[in-house]
Amino acid sequence: MEKRLALIWGPPGTGKSQTLRAILLGLLLEAHAAGKTIRILVTSNTYDATDNVVLRTFRQIVALGEAETGKVQLARLRSGSKEDAPSLPAGVNLLNDKDAPGIRELHDLLTAGTTSAIVSAPPQQVAKFAGLKGNVAQPLFDVVLIDEASQMDMANAVLTLAPLAEGGSTIVVGDPKQLPPIQAVQAPLGLEKLLGSVYDFVADHRRVTSKDLLENYRSNSTIVGFGRFAGYPAGLTARYPDLRMRLETPFPAAAPANWPGNLAFGTEFARLPEPSQPISAFIYPEGRSSRWNDFEAQTVAALLSTLRGHLGAGLDGDPQASGAGLHTAISFWTDAVGVVTPHRAHKALVVSKLQALFEPLGDDGRLIRNAVNTVERFQGQQRDVIIASYALGDPDAIADEDEFLLSLNRFNVMASRPRAKLVVLASQEVINHLPGDLEVMRDSRLLKYFAETFLDDRTDCEILFMDGHSVGRKSGSFRVRN
C-alpha cells in the first residue's frame, strides 16, 4: 500500500485469498492504531470469489473485538436473487435495494467517513449502491480491492472504481493465465489491453510491476511442475511437494459385493486413481460424441464409486491434516472430489448418474451437483482429487468449438484445481485436432504437451462399460508421468 495502484500476481494455489485477508486486516488495524478510519470495498465478478475473501475476515474481525479493530461496519451486499451468506452477524447481509433495511444507513455512514467499514459486492451491485441518491456515484471508499481481476473486464472495473474517494488506493489481484473475461465480441485491433481484463490493463497498459506470489500451498510438486509449462516461472514451487491421496483400505481387485449393478467393474478403476501417480489419463479413439459422452460418464461414476469406499480424509504429506477414517457423506463431495467438464449437457448426464448411485446411500443431491461443474465455475476452488472429462469425440464438433475446448487458460485452470490427484479422460480426436486459426493452435499447445509429452509412460489398456445390457470394452492408452 505504498502506492495508490498495486498489482498482485497469484498463480493457482499461491494463497491469494489468504494474502487478501491479511491485507484487509492489516489496513484496518493500521488505521485504528493511527486513530483514523478506513472504508474498503472488496469486489469481484462473482459472489463466491468475494465471499472466499471476506467471510473469514468478517468472522476474524468480530472475534478480535472493537478494542483491537475499532468500530467497524461490515456489509455484504446482494441482489434479490441471491441468498444471504451463512453464519454472519445480524445486519451484515444486506439486500441491495434502496428500500431495504440498512442500505441507506450504510450509504450515509460511508459518506460521512467517521466509521471504518468493509463492504463486499460484485460490480453491478456496487454501481447500484453507489448511485443510491442520484445518478452520480458518491466517493464512498478509500480502498478498492479487485479480486480475480483477470476475469473482470474494464467495463465492470469502471463500475467498481467510480465510488473511489479522491486520494484513494486500488489493489488489483489476479492471474492472467487463468480464464479471461467473457465478452460478446472481440476488442478492436490494438485496443485489447484497454477493453480486456482490468488485470491486463494495469499490467500491460499502465505497466505497473506486480508483486508475485510464487509458493503454491495447494498442490504437490508434480501438479505444480506441470503448471510451469503454462508459462509460470521456474521459481514457482510447492510448499507441500509430497501430497498424496490417503487410502483407508486398498482399492479392490474384484468387484465388491455392493458394487452398483448398472456399472461394469474393471481393475482400471483402481489403476487410474492410483495415489502414487499424481497425474494420470486415459486417451482413446472415440469419433462420435458431441455434447455428452455416456462412456466417460460411466467411467466417472465408477471412479467415484471406487473412491467413495476407500478414500481417507486428509492427505498424506500434509502436516495440517488431522482427519482419520473415510470421508463423510458431506466432505467427500465438498473437499475430496470434483468433476470438471466443458459442457453443461455432459455435466447433467454425469450428475444424473451420480445422484442415482449415491442419493440412495444418503448423500445430498445438491452437494453431488455442486461437485460437478464447468471450468468457469471451478476457478478459485480446489479438491483433493479432480477428474476432468472432455466428453467430445466427433471431429466436426471439436472443430466448431476448438478455441473454447483447447484454450490454454481453460486447461490450466482445470489442471491446477487438484491438491493430490488429477485424472483426465479425453478422446484422441481432441488431442490430435489441428485448429485452422494460428492463435488457437498456439493456445492448444498445453493440452497437446500434457497428453503427448508430459505423460511419458504409456501402456495399452481397456476400460469396461455397460453397452446397453452387455459389457463393452473401450480400448485406449493409459498414461502417467514417469
CSV table of C-alpha atoms in Angstrom, one decimal:
chain,number,residue,atom,x,y,z
A,1,MET,CA,0.0,0.0,0.0
A,2,GLU,CA,3.0,2.3,-0.5
A,3,LYS,CA,1.5,3.1,-3.9
A,4,ARG,CA,-2.0,4.1,-4.9
A,5,LEU,CA,-2.2,1.4,-7.5
A,6,ALA,CA,-0.9,-2.0,-6.6
A,7,LEU,CA,-0.9,-5.3,-8.6
A,8,ILE,CA,-0.6,-8.8,-7.2
A,9,TRP,CA,0.0,-11.8,-9.4
A,10,GLY,CA,-1.0,-15.0,-7.8
A,11,PRO,CA,-0.8,-18.3,-9.8
A,12,PRO,CA,-3.2,-21.1,-8.7
A,13,GLY,CA,-2.8,-22.2,-5.1
A,14,THR,CA,-0.4,-19.5,-4.0
A,15,GLY,CA,-2.6,-18.1,-1.3
A,16,LYS,CA,-4.2,-15.1,-3.0
A,17,SER,CA,-7.2,-15.3,-0.7
A,18,GLN,CA,-5.1,-15.6,2.4
A,19,THR,CA,-3.0,-12.7,1.3
A,20,LEU,CA,-6.0,-10.5,0.7
A,21,ARG,CA,-7.4,-11.4,4.1
A,22,ALA,CA,-4.1,-10.3,5.6
A,23,ILE,CA,-4.2,-7.0,3.7
A,24,LEU,CA,-7.7,-6.3,4.8
A,25,LEU,CA,-7.0,-6.9,8.4
A,26,GLY,CA,-3.7,-5.1,8.2
A,27,LEU,CA,-5.3,-2.0,6.7
A,28,LEU,CA,-8.0,-2.0,9.4
A,29,LEU,CA,-5.6,-2.4,12.3
A,30,GLU,CA,-3.2,0.1,10.9
A,31,ALA,CA,-5.9,2.7,10.6
A,32,HIS,CA,-7.2,2.0,14.1
A,33,ALA,CA,-3.6,2.4,15.5
A,34,ALA,CA,-3.2,5.7,13.8
A,35,GLY,CA,-6.6,7.0,15.1
A,36,LYS,CA,-8.1,7.0,11.6
A,37,THR,CA,-11.0,5.4,9.8
A,38,ILE,CA,-10.8,3.4,6.6
A,39,ARG,CA,-13.5,2.4,4.1
A,40,ILE,CA,-12.7,-0.6,2.0
A,41,LEU,CA,-14.6,-2.2,-0.9
A,42,VAL,CA,-13.9,-5.8,-1.9
A,43,THR,CA,-15.2,-6.8,-5.3
A,44,SER,CA,-15.1,-9.5,-7.9
A,45,ASN,CA,-17.2,-10.8,-10.8
A,46,THR,CA,-18.8,-13.4,-8.5
A,47,TYR,CA,-20.2,-13.7,-5.0
A,48,ASP,CA,-18.1,-16.9,-4.5
A,49,ALA,CA,-14.9,-15.0,-5.1
A,50,THR,CA,-15.7,-12.1,-2.7
A,51,ASP,CA,-17.1,-14.5,-0.1
A,52,ASN,CA,-13.9,-16.5,-0.2
A,53,VAL,CA,-12.0,-13.4,0.9
A,54,VAL,CA,-14.4,-11.5,3.2
A,55,LEU,CA,-16.4,-14.1,5.1
A,56,ARG,CA,-13.5,-15.5,7.1
A,57,THR,CA,-12.2,-11.9,7.5
A,58,PHE,CA,-15.5,-10.7,8.9
A,59,ARG,CA,-15.6,-13.5,11.5
A,60,GLN,CA,-12.0,-12.8,12.4
A,61,ILE,CA,-12.8,-9.1,12.9
A,62,VAL,CA,-15.8,-10.0,15.1
A,63,ALA,CA,-13.6,-12.4,17.2
A,64,LEU,CA,-10.9,-9.7,17.7
A,65,GLY,CA,-13.5,-7.2,19.0
A,66,GLU,CA,-13.8,-3.5,18.9
A,67,ALA,CA,-10.9,-2.9,21.3
A,68,GLU,CA,-8.5,-4.3,18.7
A,69,THR,CA,-10.0,-3.1,15.5
A,70,GLY,CA,-12.0,0.0,16.4
A,71,LYS,CA,-15.6,0.3,15.4
A,72,VAL,CA,-16.2,-1.4,12.1
A,73,GLN,CA,-19.2,-1.7,9.9
A,74,LEU,CA,-19.2,-4.9,7.9
A,75,ALA,CA,-21.6,-5.4,5.0
A,76,ARG,CA,-22.2,-8.0,2.2
A,77,LEU,CA,-24.4,-6.6,-0.5
A,78,ARG,CA,-26.5,-9.0,-2.6
A,79,SER,CA,-29.2,-8.8,-5.2
A,80,GLY,CA,-32.7,-10.1,-4.7
A,81,SER,CA,-32.0,-13.3,-6.5
A,82,LYS,CA,-29.1,-14.3,-4.2
A,83,GLU,CA,-29.2,-15.8,-0.7
A,84,ASP,CA,-27.6,-14.5,2.5
A,85,ALA,CA,-24.2,-15.9,3.4
A,86,PRO,CA,-24.4,-18.2,6.4
A,87,SER,CA,-23.1,-17.6,9.9
A,88,LEU,CA,-22.6,-13.9,9.7
A,89,PRO,CA,-23.7,-11.5,12.4
A,90,ALA,CA,-27.1,-9.8,12.1
A,91,GLY,CA,-27.0,-6.7,9.9
A,92,VAL,CA,-24.0,-7.8,7.7
A,93,ASN,CA,-26.0,-9.5,5.0
A,94,LEU,CA,-27.9,-6.7,3.2
A,95,LEU,CA,-30.4,-6.8,0.3
A,96,ASN,CA,-29.1,-4.1,-2.0
A,97,ASP,CA,-32.4,-2.2,-2.5
A,98,LYS,CA,-33.0,1.4,-1.7
A,99,ASP,CA,-36.0,0.5,0.4
A,100,ALA,CA,-34.3,-2.5,2.2
A,101,PRO,CA,-33.4,-2.2,5.9
A,102,GLY,CA,-29.9,-0.9,6.5
A,103,ILE,CA,-29.0,0.2,3.0
A,104,ARG,CA,-29.5,3.9,3.3
A,105,GLU,CA,-27.9,3.9,6.8
A,106,LEU,CA,-24.8,2.2,5.3
A,107,HIS,CA,-24.6,4.7,2.5
A,108,ASP,CA,-24.8,7.6,5.0
A,109,LEU,CA,-22.2,6.0,7.2
A,110,LEU,CA,-19.8,5.7,4.2
A,111,THR,CA,-20.5,9.2,3.0
A,112,ALA,CA,-19.7,10.6,6.5
A,113,GLY,CA,-16.5,8.6,6.7
A,114,THR,CA,-16.4,8.7,10.5
A,115,THR,CA,-16.5,4.9,11.0
A,116,SER,CA,-14.4,2.2,9.4
A,117,ALA,CA,-16.2,-0.2,7.0
A,118,ILE,CA,-15.5,-3.2,4.8
A,119,VAL,CA,-18.1,-3.8,2.1
A,120,SER,CA,-18.2,-6.7,-0.4
A,121,ALA,CA,-20.3,-6.7,-3.6
A,122,PRO,CA,-19.9,-7.6,-7.3
A,123,PRO,CA,-19.7,-4.7,-9.8
A,124,GLN,CA,-23.4,-4.3,-10.7
A,125,GLN,CA,-24.3,-4.1,-7.0
A,126,VAL,CA,-21.5,-1.6,-6.4
A,127,ALA,CA,-22.9,0.7,-9.1
A,128,LYS,CA,-26.4,0.3,-7.8
A,129,PHE,CA,-25.4,1.1,-4.3
A,130,ALA,CA,-23.0,4.0,-5.2
A,131,GLY,CA,-25.8,5.8,-7.1
A,132,LEU,CA,-28.4,5.3,-4.4
A,133,LYS,CA,-29.0,9.0,-4.1
A,134,GLY,CA,-28.6,10.0,-7.7
A,135,ASN,CA,-27.1,9.0,-11.0
A,136,VAL,CA,-23.6,10.0,-10.0
A,137,ALA,CA,-21.6,7.6,-7.8
A,138,GLN,CA,-20.6,9.2,-4.5
A,139,PRO,CA,-17.0,8.9,-3.2
A,140,LEU,CA,-17.6,6.2,-0.6
A,141,PHE,CA,-14.4,4.2,-0.4
A,142,ASP,CA,-10.7,4.8,0.4
A,143,VAL,CA,-9.5,1.4,-0.9
A,144,VAL,CA,-11.0,-0.7,-3.7
A,145,LEU,CA,-9.7,-4.3,-3.8
A,146,ILE,CA,-10.5,-6.2,-7.0
A,147,ASP,CA,-10.1,-10.0,-6.7
A,148,GLU,CA,-9.9,-12.4,-9.7
A,149,ALA,CA,-9.1,-9.3,-11.8
A,150,SER,CA,-8.1,-11.4,-14.8
A,151,GLN,CA,-11.8,-12.3,-15.2
A,152,MET,CA,-13.2,-8.8,-14.8
A,153,ASP,CA,-13.4,-6.7,-17.9
A,154,MET,CA,-12.8,-2.9,-17.9
A,155,ALA,CA,-16.5,-2.1,-18.3
A,156,ASN,CA,-17.2,-3.8,-14.9
A,157,ALA,CA,-14.0,-2.5,-13.4
A,158,VAL,CA,-15.1,1.1,-14.1
A,159,LEU,CA,-18.3,0.5,-12.0
A,160,THR,CA,-16.2,-0.6,-9.0
A,161,LEU,CA,-13.8,2.3,-9.3
A,162,ALA,CA,-16.4,5.0,-9.7
A,163,PRO,CA,-17.1,5.3,-5.9
A,164,LEU,CA,-13.3,5.6,-5.0
A,165,ALA,CA,-12.7,8.7,-3.0
A,166,GLU,CA,-10.1,11.3,-4.0
A,167,GLY,CA,-6.7,10.1,-3.0
A,168,GLY,CA,-7.9,6.6,-2.6
A,169,SER,CA,-6.0,3.4,-3.5
A,170,THR,CA,-6.7,0.3,-5.6
A,171,ILE,CA,-5.3,-3.2,-5.2
A,172,VAL,CA,-5.7,-5.4,-8.3
A,173,VAL,CA,-5.3,-9.2,-7.8
A,174,GLY,CA,-5.4,-12.0,-10.3
A,175,ASP,CA,-3.7,-14.3,-12.7
A,176,PRO,CA,-3.7,-13.6,-16.5
A,177,LYS,CA,-3.0,-17.3,-17.2
A,178,GLN,CA,-6.5,-18.3,-15.9
A,179,LEU,CA,-9.8,-17.6,-17.6
A,180,PRO,CA,-10.2,-14.2,-19.2
A,181,PRO,CA,-13.5,-12.1,-19.2
A,182,ILE,CA,-16.4,-13.4,-21.2
A,183,GLN,CA,-17.0,-10.9,-24.0
A,184,ALA,CA,-19.7,-10.9,-26.7
A,185,VAL,CA,-17.3,-9.5,-29.3
A,186,GLN,CA,-13.6,-9.2,-29.7
A,187,ALA,CA,-12.0,-5.9,-28.9
A,188,PRO,CA,-10.9,-3.8,-31.9
A,189,LEU,CA,-7.3,-4.5,-33.1
A,190,GLY,CA,-4.8,-2.6,-30.9
A,191,LEU,CA,-7.4,-1.9,-28.1
A,192,GLU,CA,-7.2,-5.3,-26.4
A,193,LYS,CA,-5.5,-4.1,-23.3
A,194,LEU,CA,-7.9,-1.2,-23.0
A,195,LEU,CA,-11.0,-3.3,-23.3
A,196,GLY,CA,-9.9,-6.6,-21.9
A,197,SER,CA,-9.4,-7.5,-18.2
A,198,VAL,CA,-8.6,-4.9,-15.6
A,199,TYR,CA,-5.5,-7.0,-14.7
A,200,ASP,CA,-4.2,-6.7,-18.3
A,201,PHE,CA,-5.0,-3.0,-18.3
A,202,VAL,CA,-3.0,-2.4,-15.2
A,203,ALA,CA,-0.1,-4.7,-16.1
A,204,ASP,CA,0.3,-4.1,-19.8
A,205,HIS,CA,-1.2,-0.7,-20.5
A,206,ARG,CA,-0.3,1.1,-17.3
A,207,ARG,CA,2.8,-1.0,-16.9
A,208,VAL,CA,2.5,-1.5,-13.2
A,209,THR,CA,5.0,-4.0,-11.8
A,210,SER,CA,3.4,-6.9,-10.0
A,211,LYS,CA,4.2,-8.4,-6.6
A,212,ASP,CA,4.4,-12.1,-7.3
A,213,LEU,CA,3.2,-14.9,-5.1
A,214,LEU,CA,5.4,-17.9,-6.1
A,215,GLU,CA,4.8,-20.6,-3.4
A,216,ASN,CA,2.0,-23.0,-4.1
A,217,TYR,CA,0.2,-24.2,-0.9
A,218,ARG,CA,-2.4,-26.3,-2.7
A,219,SER,CA,-0.8,-29.0,-4.8
A,220,ASN,CA,2.0,-31.5,-4.9
A,221,SER,CA,5.2,-30.9,-6.9
A,222,THR,CA,4.1,-32.9,-9.9
A,223,ILE,CA,1.0,-30.8,-10.4
A,224,VAL,CA,2.8,-27.6,-9.7
A,225,GLY,CA,5.6,-28.7,-12.1
A,226,PHE,CA,3.2,-29.2,-14.9
A,227,GLY,CA,1.9,-25.6,-14.3
A,228,ARG,CA,5.3,-24.2,-15.3
A,229,PHE,CA,4.5,-25.3,-18.9
A,230,ALA,CA,1.6,-23.0,-18.9
A,231,GLY,CA,4.1,-20.1,-18.6
A,232,TYR,CA,4.6,-19.8,-14.9
A,233,PRO,CA,8.2,-19.0,-13.8
A,234,ALA,CA,10.6,-21.7,-12.7
A,235,GLY,CA,10.6,-20.1,-9.2
A,236,LEU,CA,7.0,-21.4,-8.6
A,237,THR,CA,7.4,-24.2,-6.0
A,238,ALA,CA,5.2,-26.5,-4.0
A,239,ARG,CA,5.1,-25.9,-0.2
A,240,TYR,CA,3.9,-29.5,0.3
A,241,PRO,CA,5.6,-31.4,-2.6
A,242,ASP,CA,4.6,-34.9,-1.4
A,243,LEU,CA,0.8,-34.5,-1.1
A,244,ARG,CA,-0.8,-37.8,-1.9
A,245,MET,CA,-4.3,-39.4,-1.6
A,246,ARG,CA,-4.6,-41.4,1.5
A,247,LEU,CA,-6.4,-44.7,1.3
A,248,GLU,CA,-8.1,-46.2,4.3
A,249,THR,CA,-8.1,-49.6,2.6
A,250,PRO,CA,-6.6,-50.7,-0.8
A,251,PHE,CA,-8.7,-50.5,-3.9
A,252,PRO,CA,-10.4,-53.8,-4.7
A,253,ALA,CA,-9.1,-56.3,-7.2
A,254,ALA,CA,-12.5,-57.8,-7.8
A,255,ALA,CA,-16.0,-56.3,-7.8
A,256,PRO,CA,-17.1,-55.7,-4.2
A,257,ALA,CA,-20.4,-57.1,-3.0
A,258,ASN,CA,-22.0,-53.6,-3.0
A,259,TRP,CA,-20.8,-52.6,-6.5
A,260,PRO,CA,-23.6,-50.9,-8.5
A,261,GLY,CA,-25.3,-53.3,-10.8
A,262,ASN,CA,-25.6,-50.7,-13.6
A,263,LEU,CA,-21.8,-50.2,-13.8
A,264,ALA,CA,-19.2,-52.5,-15.2
A,265,PHE,CA,-16.2,-53.3,-12.9
A,266,GLY,CA,-12.6,-53.4,-14.0
A,267,THR,CA,-9.2,-53.1,-12.4
A,268,GLU,CA,-8.6,-49.9,-14.4
A,269,PHE,CA,-10.9,-48.2,-11.9
A,270,ALA,CA,-8.1,-48.7,-9.3
A,271,ARG,CA,-5.3,-48.0,-11.7
A,272,LEU,CA,-6.5,-44.6,-12.9
A,273,PRO,CA,-6.7,-43.1,-9.3
A,274,GLU,CA,-3.5,-44.8,-8.0
A,275,PRO,CA,-2.2,-42.4,-5.3
A,276,SER,CA,1.5,-42.8,-6.2
A,277,GLN,CA,0.9,-41.2,-9.6
A,278,PRO,CA,-0.4,-37.7,-9.1
A,279,ILE,CA,-1.4,-37.3,-12.7
A,280,SER,CA,-2.9,-40.0,-15.0
A,281,ALA,CA,-5.0,-40.0,-18.2
A,282,PHE,CA,-7.0,-42.3,-20.4
A,283,ILE,CA,-6.8,-41.3,-24.1
A,284,TYR,CA,-8.9,-43.3,-26.5
A,285,PRO,CA,-10.3,-43.1,-30.1
A,286,GLU,CA,-14.0,-42.1,-30.0
A,287,GLY,CA,-15.1,-40.3,-33.1
A,288,ARG,CA,-18.8,-39.7,-32.3
A,289,SER,CA,-19.7,-37.8,-29.2
A,290,SER,CA,-20.5,-34.1,-29.4
A,291,ARG,CA,-22.1,-32.6,-26.3
A,292,TRP,CA,-22.2,-35.6,-24.0
A,293,ASN,CA,-20.4,-39.0,-23.7
A,294,ASP,CA,-22.0,-41.9,-21.9
A,295,PHE,CA,-18.8,-43.9,-21.7
A,296,GLU,CA,-17.0,-41.1,-19.9
A,297,ALA,CA,-20.0,-40.5,-17.6
A,298,GLN,CA,-20.0,-44.2,-16.6
A,299,THR,CA,-16.2,-44.1,-16.0
A,300,VAL,CA,-16.5,-41.0,-13.8
A,301,ALA,CA,-19.3,-42.8,-11.8
A,302,ALA,CA,-17.2,-46.0,-11.5
A,303,LEU,CA,-14.1,-44.0,-10.3
A,304,LEU,CA,-16.1,-42.1,-7.7
A,305,SER,CA,-17.8,-45.4,-6.5
A,306,THR,CA,-14.3,-46.8,-6.1
A,307,LEU,CA,-13.0,-43.7,-4.2
A,308,ARG,CA,-16.2,-43.4,-2.0
A,309,GLY,CA,-15.4,-46.6,-0.1
A,310,HIS,CA,-11.6,-46.2,0.2
A,311,LEU,CA,-10.5,-42.6,0.2
A,312,GLY,CA,-9.4,-41.4,3.6
A,313,ALA,CA,-10.0,-37.9,5.0
A,314,GLY,CA,-6.9,-35.8,4.8
A,315,LEU,CA,-3.8,-36.2,2.6
A,316,ASP,CA,-0.5,-37.9,3.1
A,317,GLY,CA,2.2,-35.3,3.2
A,318,ASP,CA,0.0,-32.6,4.6
A,319,PRO,CA,1.3,-31.6,8.1
A,320,GLN,CA,-2.0,-29.9,8.8
A,321,ALA,CA,-4.1,-33.0,8.1
A,322,SER,CA,-5.9,-34.2,11.1
A,323,GLY,CA,-8.5,-36.5,9.5
A,324,ALA,CA,-8.8,-40.2,10.2
A,325,GLY,CA,-11.2,-42.7,8.6
A,326,LEU,CA,-13.2,-42.3,5.5
A,327,HIS,CA,-14.6,-39.0,4.2
A,328,THR,CA,-18.1,-38.2,5.4
A,329,ALA,CA,-21.1,-38.0,3.0
A,330,ILE,CA,-20.5,-34.3,3.1
A,331,SER,CA,-16.8,-33.9,3.0
A,332,PHE,CA,-16.5,-36.4,0.1
A,333,TRP,CA,-18.3,-34.0,-2.2
A,334,THR,CA,-17.2,-30.7,-0.8
A,335,ASP,CA,-13.5,-31.4,-0.2
A,336,ALA,CA,-12.4,-34.7,-1.6
A,337,VAL,CA,-13.6,-34.9,-5.2
A,338,GLY,CA,-14.6,-32.7,-8.1
A,339,VAL,CA,-15.5,-33.4,-11.7
A,340,VAL,CA,-14.7,-30.8,-14.4
A,341,THR,CA,-16.2,-30.9,-17.9
A,342,PRO,CA,-16.6,-28.3,-20.7
A,343,HIS,CA,-20.3,-28.8,-21.4
A,344,ARG,CA,-23.5,-28.5,-19.4
A,345,ALA,CA,-25.1,-31.4,-21.3
A,346,HIS,CA,-22.3,-33.7,-20.2
A,347,LYS,CA,-22.4,-32.2,-16.7
A,348,ALA,CA,-26.1,-33.0,-16.5
A,349,LEU,CA,-25.5,-36.6,-17.6
A,350,VAL,CA,-22.7,-37.1,-15.0
A,351,VAL,CA,-24.8,-35.6,-12.2
A,352,SER,CA,-27.8,-37.8,-13.0
A,353,LYS,CA,-25.7,-40.9,-12.9
A,354,LEU,CA,-24.0,-39.9,-9.6
A,355,GLN,CA,-27.3,-38.9,-7.9
A,356,ALA,CA,-28.8,-42.2,-9.0
A,357,LEU,CA,-25.9,-44.0,-7.4
A,358,PHE,CA,-25.3,-42.0,-4.2
A,359,GLU,CA,-28.6,-40.5,-3.1
A,360,PRO,CA,-30.0,-43.9,-2.1
A,361,LEU,CA,-26.9,-44.1,0.2
A,362,GLY,CA,-28.0,-40.9,1.9
A,363,ASP,CA,-25.7,-38.4,0.1
A,364,ASP,CA,-27.1,-34.9,-0.6
A,365,GLY,CA,-28.0,-34.5,-4.3
A,366,ARG,CA,-27.2,-30.8,-4.1
A,367,LEU,CA,-23.7,-31.5,-2.9
A,368,ILE,CA,-23.3,-34.0,-5.7
A,369,ARG,CA,-24.5,-31.4,-8.3
A,370,ASN,CA,-22.1,-28.8,-6.9
A,371,ALA,CA,-19.1,-31.2,-7.2
A,372,VAL,CA,-19.6,-31.5,-11.0
A,373,ASN,CA,-19.1,-28.3,-12.9
A,374,THR,CA,-17.6,-26.4,-15.8
A,375,VAL,CA,-14.2,-24.9,-15.7
A,376,GLU,CA,-15.6,-21.4,-15.3
A,377,ARG,CA,-17.4,-22.5,-12.1
A,378,PHE,CA,-14.4,-24.3,-10.7
A,379,GLN,CA,-12.0,-21.4,-10.9
A,380,GLY,CA,-11.0,-20.4,-7.4
A,381,GLN,CA,-11.9,-23.8,-6.0
A,382,GLN,CA,-9.9,-26.9,-5.1
A,383,ARG,CA,-10.4,-30.6,-4.3
A,384,ASP,CA,-8.1,-33.4,-3.3
A,385,VAL,CA,-9.0,-35.3,-6.5
A,386,ILE,CA,-10.1,-33.8,-9.8
A,387,ILE,CA,-11.5,-35.9,-12.7
A,388,ALA,CA,-11.5,-34.0,-16.0
A,389,SER,CA,-13.9,-35.4,-18.6
A,390,TYR,CA,-13.7,-33.8,-22.0
A,391,ALA,CA,-16.6,-35.8,-23.5
A,392,LEU,CA,-16.2,-34.8,-27.1
A,393,GLY,CA,-15.0,-37.1,-29.9
A,394,ASP,CA,-16.8,-36.0,-33.0
A,395,PRO,CA,-14.2,-34.2,-35.2
A,396,ASP,CA,-16.7,-31.7,-36.6
A,397,ALA,CA,-18.0,-30.8,-33.1
A,398,ILE,CA,-14.4,-30.4,-31.9
A,399,ALA,CA,-13.6,-28.1,-34.9
A,400,ASP,CA,-16.7,-26.0,-34.2
A,401,GLU,CA,-15.5,-25.1,-30.7
A,402,ASP,CA,-11.7,-25.6,-30.8
A,403,GLU,CA,-11.0,-22.1,-29.4
A,404,PHE,CA,-13.1,-22.9,-26.4
A,405,LEU,CA,-12.2,-26.5,-26.0
A,406,LEU,CA,-8.4,-26.3,-26.4
A,407,SER,CA,-7.8,-23.0,-24.6
A,408,LEU,CA,-4.5,-22.9,-22.7
A,409,ASN,CA,-6.1,-20.9,-19.9
A,410,ARG,CA,-9.0,-23.3,-19.6
A,411,PHE,CA,-6.8,-26.3,-19.3
A,412,ASN,CA,-4.5,-24.5,-16.9
A,413,VAL,CA,-7.5,-23.8,-14.6
A,414,MET,CA,-8.6,-27.4,-14.9
A,415,ALA,CA,-5.2,-28.9,-14.1
A,416,SER,CA,-4.5,-26.6,-11.2
A,417,ARG,CA,-7.6,-27.5,-9.1
A,418,PRO,CA,-6.4,-30.8,-7.5
A,419,ARG,CA,-4.3,-31.0,-4.4
A,420,ALA,CA,-3.1,-34.6,-4.9
A,421,LYS,CA,-4.5,-36.3,-8.0
A,422,LEU,CA,-5.6,-35.3,-11.5
A,423,VAL,CA,-7.4,-37.9,-13.8
A,424,VAL,CA,-8.1,-36.8,-17.4
A,425,LEU,CA,-10.5,-38.6,-19.8
A,426,ALA,CA,-10.2,-37.4,-23.4
A,427,SER,CA,-10.6,-38.7,-26.9
A,428,GLN,CA,-7.6,-39.0,-29.2
A,429,GLU,CA,-9.6,-36.8,-31.6
A,430,VAL,CA,-9.5,-33.9,-29.1
A,431,ILE,CA,-5.7,-34.3,-28.6
A,432,ASN,CA,-5.0,-34.7,-32.4
A,433,HIS,CA,-7.1,-31.8,-33.6
A,434,LEU,CA,-5.2,-29.1,-35.5
A,435,PRO,CA,-7.0,-25.8,-35.4
A,436,GLY,CA,-7.2,-23.7,-38.6
A,437,ASP,CA,-6.5,-20.5,-36.6
A,438,LEU,CA,-2.9,-19.9,-35.7
A,439,GLU,CA,-3.7,-18.3,-32.4
A,440,VAL,CA,-5.9,-21.2,-31.4
A,441,MET,CA,-3.2,-23.6,-32.5
A,442,ARG,CA,-0.7,-21.9,-30.2
A,443,ASP,CA,-3.2,-22.0,-27.4
A,444,SER,CA,-3.8,-25.7,-27.8
A,445,ARG,CA,-0.1,-26.5,-27.1
A,446,LEU,CA,-0.6,-27.1,-23.3
A,447,LEU,CA,-3.2,-29.9,-23.7
A,448,LYS,CA,-1.2,-31.5,-26.5
A,449,TYR,CA,2.0,-31.3,-24.5
A,450,PHE,CA,0.2,-32.8,-21.5
A,451,ALA,CA,-1.1,-35.8,-23.4
A,452,GLU,CA,1.8,-36.5,-25.7
A,453,THR,CA,5.0,-35.4,-23.8
A,454,PHE,CA,4.4,-34.7,-20.1
A,455,LEU,CA,2.7,-38.1,-19.6
A,456,ASP,CA,5.6,-40.0,-21.0
A,457,ASP,CA,4.8,-43.5,-19.7
A,458,ARG,CA,2.1,-45.2,-21.8
A,459,THR,CA,0.5,-48.7,-21.8
A,460,ASP,CA,-2.4,-50.1,-23.7
A,461,CYS,CA,-5.5,-50.8,-21.6
A,462,GLU,CA,-9.2,-51.4,-21.8
A,463,ILE,CA,-11.9,-49.9,-19.7
A,464,LEU,CA,-15.1,-51.8,-19.3
A,465,PHE,CA,-18.5,-50.1,-19.6
A,466,MET,CA,-22.2,-51.0,-20.0
A,467,ASP,CA,-23.1,-51.0,-23.7
A,468,GLY,CA,-26.9,-51.5,-23.4
A,469,HIS,CA,-27.4,-54.7,-21.4
A,470,SER,CA,-23.9,-56.1,-22.2
A,471,VAL,CA,-20.4,-55.2,-21.1
A,472,GLY,CA,-18.4,-53.3,-23.7
A,473,ARG,CA,-14.6,-52.6,-23.8
A,474,LYS,CA,-13.1,-49.3,-24.7
A,475,SER,CA,-9.5,-49.6,-25.9
A,476,GLY,CA,-7.1,-46.8,-25.3
A,477,SER,CA,-3.9,-45.6,-23.8
A,478,PHE,CA,-3.2,-45.3,-20.0
A,479,ARG,CA,-0.7,-42.5,-19.5
A,480,VAL,CA,1.2,-41.3,-16.4
A,481,ARG,CA,4.3,-39.2,-15.7
A,482,ASN,CA,7.4,-41.4,-15.4
